[in-house]
XYZ file of C-alpha atoms in Angstrom:
455
model
C 17.812 139.218 122.280
C 20.820 140.392 124.274
C 21.908 136.954 125.514
C 25.441 136.794 126.917
C 27.991 134.144 125.992
C 29.802 132.367 128.842
C 33.405 133.609 129.023
C 34.644 130.308 130.500
C 33.017 127.517 128.463
C 33.598 123.821 129.032
C 36.259 121.889 127.145
C 35.489 121.220 123.496
C 37.419 119.146 120.914
C 40.472 120.653 119.285
C 40.278 121.758 115.628
C 43.181 122.077 113.207
C 42.360 122.628 109.527
C 43.479 124.989 106.780
C 40.958 127.683 107.724
C 40.232 126.990 111.404
C 42.434 126.149 114.368
C 41.308 125.770 117.984
C 44.267 124.462 119.987
C 43.297 125.952 123.359
C 39.591 125.140 123.626
C 39.427 126.582 127.156
C 40.121 130.353 127.134
C 43.619 131.301 128.250
C 43.677 132.882 131.737
C 44.901 136.146 130.228
C 41.885 136.225 127.891
C 39.572 135.585 130.808
C 41.258 138.427 132.717
C 40.732 140.771 129.764
C 37.072 139.830 129.507
C 36.607 140.299 133.243
C 38.211 143.751 133.063
C 35.837 144.761 130.278
C 32.890 143.425 132.255
C 33.984 145.471 135.248
C 34.499 148.836 133.537
C 32.217 148.767 130.487
C 28.402 148.856 130.399
C 26.545 145.561 130.033
C 25.455 146.662 126.553
C 28.985 146.003 125.299
C 28.686 142.289 126.039
C 26.966 139.641 123.959
C 29.560 138.524 121.402
C 31.377 135.173 121.367
C 34.249 135.442 123.898
C 37.245 135.746 121.609
C 39.827 138.360 122.580
C 41.063 139.491 119.177
C 44.809 139.831 118.804
C 45.013 140.315 115.046
C 42.968 139.704 111.919
C 44.262 138.945 108.434
C 42.142 138.569 105.302
C 39.410 136.070 106.328
C 40.919 134.892 109.613
C 40.799 136.214 113.171
C 43.438 135.183 115.727
C 43.901 135.353 119.466
C 47.333 135.346 121.160
C 47.293 131.671 121.960
C 47.325 129.895 118.613
C 43.596 129.882 117.898
C 42.367 130.903 114.447
C 38.783 131.437 113.334
C 37.338 131.608 109.837
C 35.607 134.953 110.069
C 32.036 135.229 108.842
C 31.421 138.546 110.586
C 33.732 140.950 108.713
C 33.741 142.835 112.011
C 30.015 143.503 111.452
C 30.283 143.945 107.670
C 33.207 146.377 107.756
C 36.128 144.482 106.213
C 34.815 144.068 102.676
C 38.361 144.182 101.296
C 39.590 141.755 103.955
C 41.069 142.224 107.407
C 44.331 144.118 107.638
C 45.066 143.970 103.935
C 48.557 145.240 102.996
C 47.223 148.008 100.757
C 45.066 149.448 103.531
C 47.721 149.097 106.219
C 50.319 150.743 103.994
C 47.979 153.660 103.219
C 47.364 154.215 106.937
C 51.071 154.041 107.811
C 52.022 156.358 104.941
C 49.420 158.892 105.992
C 50.523 158.780 109.618
C 54.065 159.331 108.370
C 53.086 162.652 106.773
C 52.221 164.058 110.192
C 48.669 165.009 109.204
C 46.337 163.111 111.528
C 43.469 165.588 111.836
C 42.420 168.816 110.133
C 38.726 169.400 111.052
C 37.065 170.588 107.807
C 40.048 172.519 106.543
C 40.744 171.267 103.001
C 43.053 168.319 102.437
C 44.197 166.366 99.401
C 43.172 163.128 101.114
C 39.561 164.230 101.450
C 39.461 165.589 97.914
C 40.745 162.319 96.464
C 38.237 160.225 98.386
C 35.117 162.260 97.670
C 36.011 162.384 93.977
C 36.464 158.602 93.914
C 33.127 158.082 95.674
C 31.325 160.482 93.348
C 32.695 158.540 90.379
C 31.375 155.281 91.885
C 27.890 156.734 92.371
C 25.235 156.872 89.626
C 25.230 159.902 87.348
C 23.496 162.844 88.980
C 24.568 161.960 92.506
C 27.602 164.175 92.482
C 28.048 165.600 95.985
C 29.626 163.647 98.864
C 29.503 164.587 102.555
C 31.849 162.568 104.776
C 31.012 161.638 108.357
C 32.110 159.022 110.884
C 29.321 156.557 111.724
C 26.340 155.010 109.965
C 23.984 156.712 112.402
C 25.438 160.084 111.439
C 24.787 159.379 107.779
C 21.148 158.381 108.288
C 20.545 161.309 110.648
C 21.958 163.616 107.989
C 19.705 162.107 105.318
C 16.666 162.684 107.545
C 17.757 166.289 108.085
C 18.323 166.903 104.376
C 15.006 165.331 103.392
C 13.029 167.476 105.821
C 14.910 170.604 104.819
C 14.249 169.830 101.157
C 10.596 169.114 101.912
C 10.101 172.458 103.641
C 11.913 174.264 100.826
C 9.780 172.654 98.116
C 6.431 172.057 99.843
C 6.194 174.220 102.924
C 6.252 173.450 106.629
C 3.782 170.567 106.364
C 6.069 168.561 104.116
C 8.057 166.894 106.891
C 6.518 163.402 106.860
C 9.110 160.663 106.816
C 8.613 156.964 106.112
C 10.687 154.052 107.367
C 9.935 150.344 107.578
C 9.095 147.861 110.312
C 12.106 145.832 111.462
C 14.393 148.406 109.863
C 17.590 149.530 111.563
C 19.354 152.795 110.788
C 21.439 153.335 113.919
C 21.036 154.063 117.617
C 20.716 157.848 117.746
C 17.324 159.468 118.257
C 16.417 160.262 114.650
C 17.826 157.009 113.302
C 15.887 154.956 115.831
C 12.646 156.807 115.154
C 12.961 156.050 111.450
C 13.832 152.429 112.214
C 11.295 149.837 113.251
C 13.027 147.429 115.629
C 10.789 146.275 118.481
C 11.674 147.788 121.836
C 14.704 149.783 120.716
C 13.117 153.217 120.930
C 10.935 152.924 124.022
C 13.373 155.299 125.732
C 12.337 158.189 123.451
C 8.904 158.487 125.018
C 7.519 161.131 122.691
C 8.200 159.929 119.178
C 7.732 162.278 116.246
C 4.200 161.617 114.896
C 5.324 162.599 111.390
C 7.728 159.639 111.231
C 5.945 156.368 110.476
C 6.843 152.780 109.591
C 5.382 150.575 106.866
C 5.564 146.746 106.928
C 8.676 145.639 105.049
C 7.715 143.379 102.108
C 10.151 140.522 102.701
C 7.570 137.895 101.700
C 8.046 135.859 104.876
C 7.363 137.870 108.024
C 5.274 140.240 105.911
C 3.546 138.134 103.293
C 1.781 140.989 101.499
C 4.315 142.369 99.019
C 1.951 144.483 96.906
C 2.857 148.160 96.737
C -0.797 149.014 97.311
C -0.175 147.841 100.893
C 2.358 150.667 101.274
C -0.220 153.230 100.161
C -3.068 151.875 102.309
C -0.856 151.619 105.401
C 0.348 155.183 104.940
C -3.244 156.371 104.687
C -4.256 154.378 107.776
C -1.454 156.041 109.723
C -2.898 159.432 108.837
C 0.001 160.689 106.732
C -0.899 162.508 103.528
C 1.243 161.353 100.597
C 2.010 164.906 99.498
C 3.288 165.732 102.997
C 6.011 163.055 102.786
C 9.491 164.516 102.321
C 11.404 161.246 102.244
C 11.301 157.458 102.355
C 14.275 155.593 103.787
C 14.854 151.872 103.495
C 17.820 149.621 103.936
C 18.784 148.201 100.553
C 18.347 144.907 102.353
C 17.152 144.768 105.916
C 20.135 143.779 107.989
C 17.985 141.633 110.261
C 17.698 139.036 107.487
C 19.131 139.925 105.101
C 15.620 140.547 103.804
C 15.025 141.966 100.342
C 12.017 143.742 98.901
C 10.620 142.634 95.518
C 12.066 144.527 92.561
C 8.609 145.564 91.360
C 7.791 146.960 94.798
C 10.916 149.127 94.950
C 10.394 150.354 91.392
C 6.820 151.325 92.288
C 8.128 153.068 95.401
C 10.595 155.034 93.295
C 7.810 156.223 91.000
C 5.627 157.073 94.002
C 8.409 159.230 95.475
C 8.805 161.100 92.190
C 5.047 161.668 91.917
C 4.812 163.092 95.436
C 8.058 165.052 95.561
C 9.621 162.818 98.213
C 13.279 161.844 98.328
C 14.087 158.152 97.944
C 16.894 157.285 100.359
C 18.768 153.997 100.392
C 20.612 153.081 103.561
C 23.616 151.280 102.036
C 25.635 151.193 105.250
C 25.630 147.378 105.152
C 24.912 146.818 101.474
C 27.440 149.027 99.721
C 30.866 148.469 98.190
C 30.409 145.074 96.589
C 28.725 143.192 99.412
C 25.714 142.086 97.326
C 27.610 141.358 94.124
C 27.082 144.897 92.846
C 28.976 148.009 93.878
C 25.738 149.431 95.297
C 23.055 147.078 96.514
C 20.247 149.200 95.076
C 21.504 148.363 91.577
C 19.618 145.071 91.934
C 16.374 147.056 91.893
C 17.048 149.056 88.736
C 16.380 152.413 90.413
C 18.499 155.407 91.382
C 17.909 157.034 94.779
C 18.125 160.711 95.629
C 20.416 160.062 98.600
C 22.776 157.209 99.498
C 23.875 156.604 103.093
C 27.128 154.647 103.340
C 29.631 153.476 105.947
C 31.066 150.185 107.259
C 32.677 148.557 104.183
C 33.965 151.832 102.756
C 37.294 151.644 104.603
C 37.579 147.978 105.662
C 39.072 149.370 108.860
C 38.742 152.862 110.323
C 35.493 154.748 111.106
C 34.133 156.648 108.132
C 30.662 157.135 106.656
C 28.809 159.633 104.542
C 25.962 160.697 102.304
C 25.999 160.992 98.518
C 23.264 162.911 96.751
C 21.979 165.395 94.232
C 23.439 168.877 94.245
C 20.094 170.591 94.863
C 19.679 168.565 98.058
C 23.263 168.434 99.295
C 23.782 172.190 98.844
C 20.791 173.261 100.939
C 22.952 174.410 103.849
C 25.358 177.385 103.624
C 29.078 177.230 104.478
C 29.893 176.096 108.003
C 26.394 174.858 108.851
C 26.580 171.174 107.883
C 29.929 169.827 109.060
C 31.345 167.358 111.554
C 34.448 167.495 113.748
C 36.004 164.432 112.152
C 34.620 164.943 108.642
C 37.067 163.365 106.245
C 39.779 162.561 108.781
C 42.900 162.180 106.608
C 43.941 158.802 108.016
C 40.428 157.409 107.561
C 40.305 158.853 104.046
C 43.600 157.212 103.128
C 42.324 153.850 104.414
C 39.021 154.203 102.560
C 40.636 155.134 99.262
C 42.975 152.140 99.474
C 40.096 149.820 100.384
C 37.883 151.054 97.542
C 40.689 150.734 95.017
C 41.297 147.152 96.131
C 37.586 146.328 95.814
C 37.581 147.748 92.281
C 40.991 146.558 91.076
C 40.667 143.017 92.476
C 37.038 142.723 91.342
C 35.848 141.765 94.819
C 32.337 142.746 93.746
C 32.579 140.120 91.025
C 33.873 137.587 93.526
C 30.791 138.172 95.682
C 28.542 137.698 92.656
C 30.321 134.518 91.549
C 30.132 132.963 95.016
C 26.470 133.806 95.565
C 25.249 130.465 94.104
C 27.611 128.577 96.432
C 26.273 130.415 99.472
C 22.649 130.146 98.321
C 22.890 126.420 97.630
C 24.617 125.823 100.955
C 22.020 127.501 103.143
C 19.140 126.062 101.108
C 20.598 122.602 101.701
C 20.602 123.266 105.448
C 17.011 124.469 105.252
C 15.954 121.398 103.267
C 17.491 119.140 105.915
C 15.702 120.937 108.764
C 12.604 122.665 107.376
C 10.867 122.535 110.755
C 13.388 124.912 112.413
C 15.002 126.794 109.513
C 12.158 129.110 108.645
C 13.685 131.435 106.084
C 17.009 131.654 104.234
C 18.175 134.469 101.971
C 21.359 135.691 100.361
C 22.656 138.117 97.787
C 26.322 138.207 96.892
C 28.237 137.452 100.086
C 25.604 138.328 102.645
C 23.200 135.671 103.819
C 21.026 134.685 106.722
C 19.539 131.585 108.277
C 16.461 132.493 110.312
C 15.572 130.012 113.031
C 12.027 129.266 114.195
C 10.501 127.037 116.846
C 9.834 123.550 115.541
C 6.863 123.496 113.226
C 5.934 127.111 113.935
C 6.458 130.491 112.352
C 7.782 131.881 115.609
C 11.355 133.160 115.966
C 13.737 131.006 117.999
C 16.591 133.197 119.266
C 17.813 130.474 121.651
C 18.439 128.084 118.774
C 20.253 130.800 116.799
C 22.425 131.485 119.861
C 23.294 127.805 120.245
C 24.313 127.603 116.567
C 26.614 130.622 116.855
C 28.153 129.237 120.061
C 28.865 125.777 118.648
C 30.279 127.220 115.410
C 32.562 129.395 117.534
C 33.915 126.283 119.270
C 34.588 124.744 115.846
C 36.500 127.780 114.605
C 33.769 129.491 112.562
C 33.115 133.015 113.818
C 29.764 134.794 113.604
C 28.691 137.862 115.504
C 25.787 137.324 117.904
C 22.418 136.460 116.320
C 20.576 139.412 114.818
C 17.042 140.058 113.664
C 14.007 141.740 115.131
C 13.861 138.871 117.639
C 17.470 137.678 117.549
C 16.559 134.734 115.323
C 19.076 135.152 112.490
C 22.494 133.584 112.033
C 24.041 136.199 109.739
C 26.672 135.253 107.163
C 28.997 138.023 105.991
C 32.589 136.980 105.269
C 35.125 139.370 103.740
C 34.679 139.650 99.986
C 38.163 138.208 99.529
C 37.010 134.746 100.635
C 37.744 131.858 98.272
C 35.229 129.203 97.303
C 36.811 126.379 99.282
C 36.828 128.506 102.446
C 33.175 129.383 101.892
C 32.346 125.708 101.422
C 34.306 124.837 104.562
C 32.217 127.256 106.605
C 28.966 125.998 105.112
C 29.951 122.441 106.004
C 30.557 123.439 109.637
C 27.304 125.384 109.828
C 25.410 122.412 108.438
C 27.110 119.978 110.826
C 26.260 122.167 113.806
C 22.583 122.394 112.887
C 22.552 118.618 112.308
C 24.101 117.968 115.737
C 21.674 120.250 117.560
C 18.662 118.710 115.842
C 19.740 115.094 116.405
């Protein structure tokens, strides 16, 4: 993981099609200068993406200043569900800026009121309180805080146990990383909370045992009493795949949480707002959580996140004691409301559901052509993943995933850097506005690249 792309690659063939255009296959000197400036004044951790200096992005395309156009399968890391720079969102931002209200702390505003009401209406019945924040990490940290507070209130000081899952990712702050289970990402903490544990995630590939009994036995082996658990947090799908749990497993987990007085928390930061072909990804499981963490695709642009939950949980803290400096920033709220209305009014959730078979068939075809190196493929709606393994082995191959992303970049198909617990996954996540022929175009390029590498 953490491999850096060369900012001055060798010449590659030009591309000029409806969805992709690479007319300057060697980076323009000004782009190289920009990249070198960033390398000089930013930490190394900010590197690692394909070396495109974004100039603008529109709908499903990303452009640089020099005539190059990429078909975007990143959505800016699953943010632009309603498309890049869509007119409705841009107009809402400009109109809000024109009012002169750019920030108001947690003083009341109409913009915040409109957004939280809209979000509460989108949520399942009974989840009627919305707390706005800025980043996904803030939302998962807040859910951890609420679950432990609720546990202490209902079960005493021992009820602070918290369960996450191996290979899970909930952000990069201390609490979020302790709940998550990504190898090596929390070594810096040093003294992890012993009451926060991880269970193997039942994806059926890396963890073959998908019986819920495995959850119970693992919890017992880790020394955590079931009645001392205040909350269980899982990504609706693990972003490293996307990897999904079996429906029966999640339904059993929901019943287990009810039986032991633990809050069921879905991290929907990646999965929400139509991405999986349903407004909320957890709808695929037929359960209703106690808390929803959201972010990314809510605004299709500006930073905004939050938590939605039951009144008895969300109202645990008195006035002034659970706030954030940029809670419900009015410009971010205006962008989010416009984005959500577009997702609903244009049925972008339905578009994701309708295109799922196209995406599924496309990546399965690639797997069938190269079963020795394509270990696992999954998709739901318009999020998919192709997980690469070393030939004939069940061992992640991050170098192969990197090479695929690099060659697709040169052909005008843009992914973010490989993801996964070992950097083995080529993640597919175009804006939900993508049309079928554009999706098929990208699948053709992805297939051609894998074919060329394996020749």
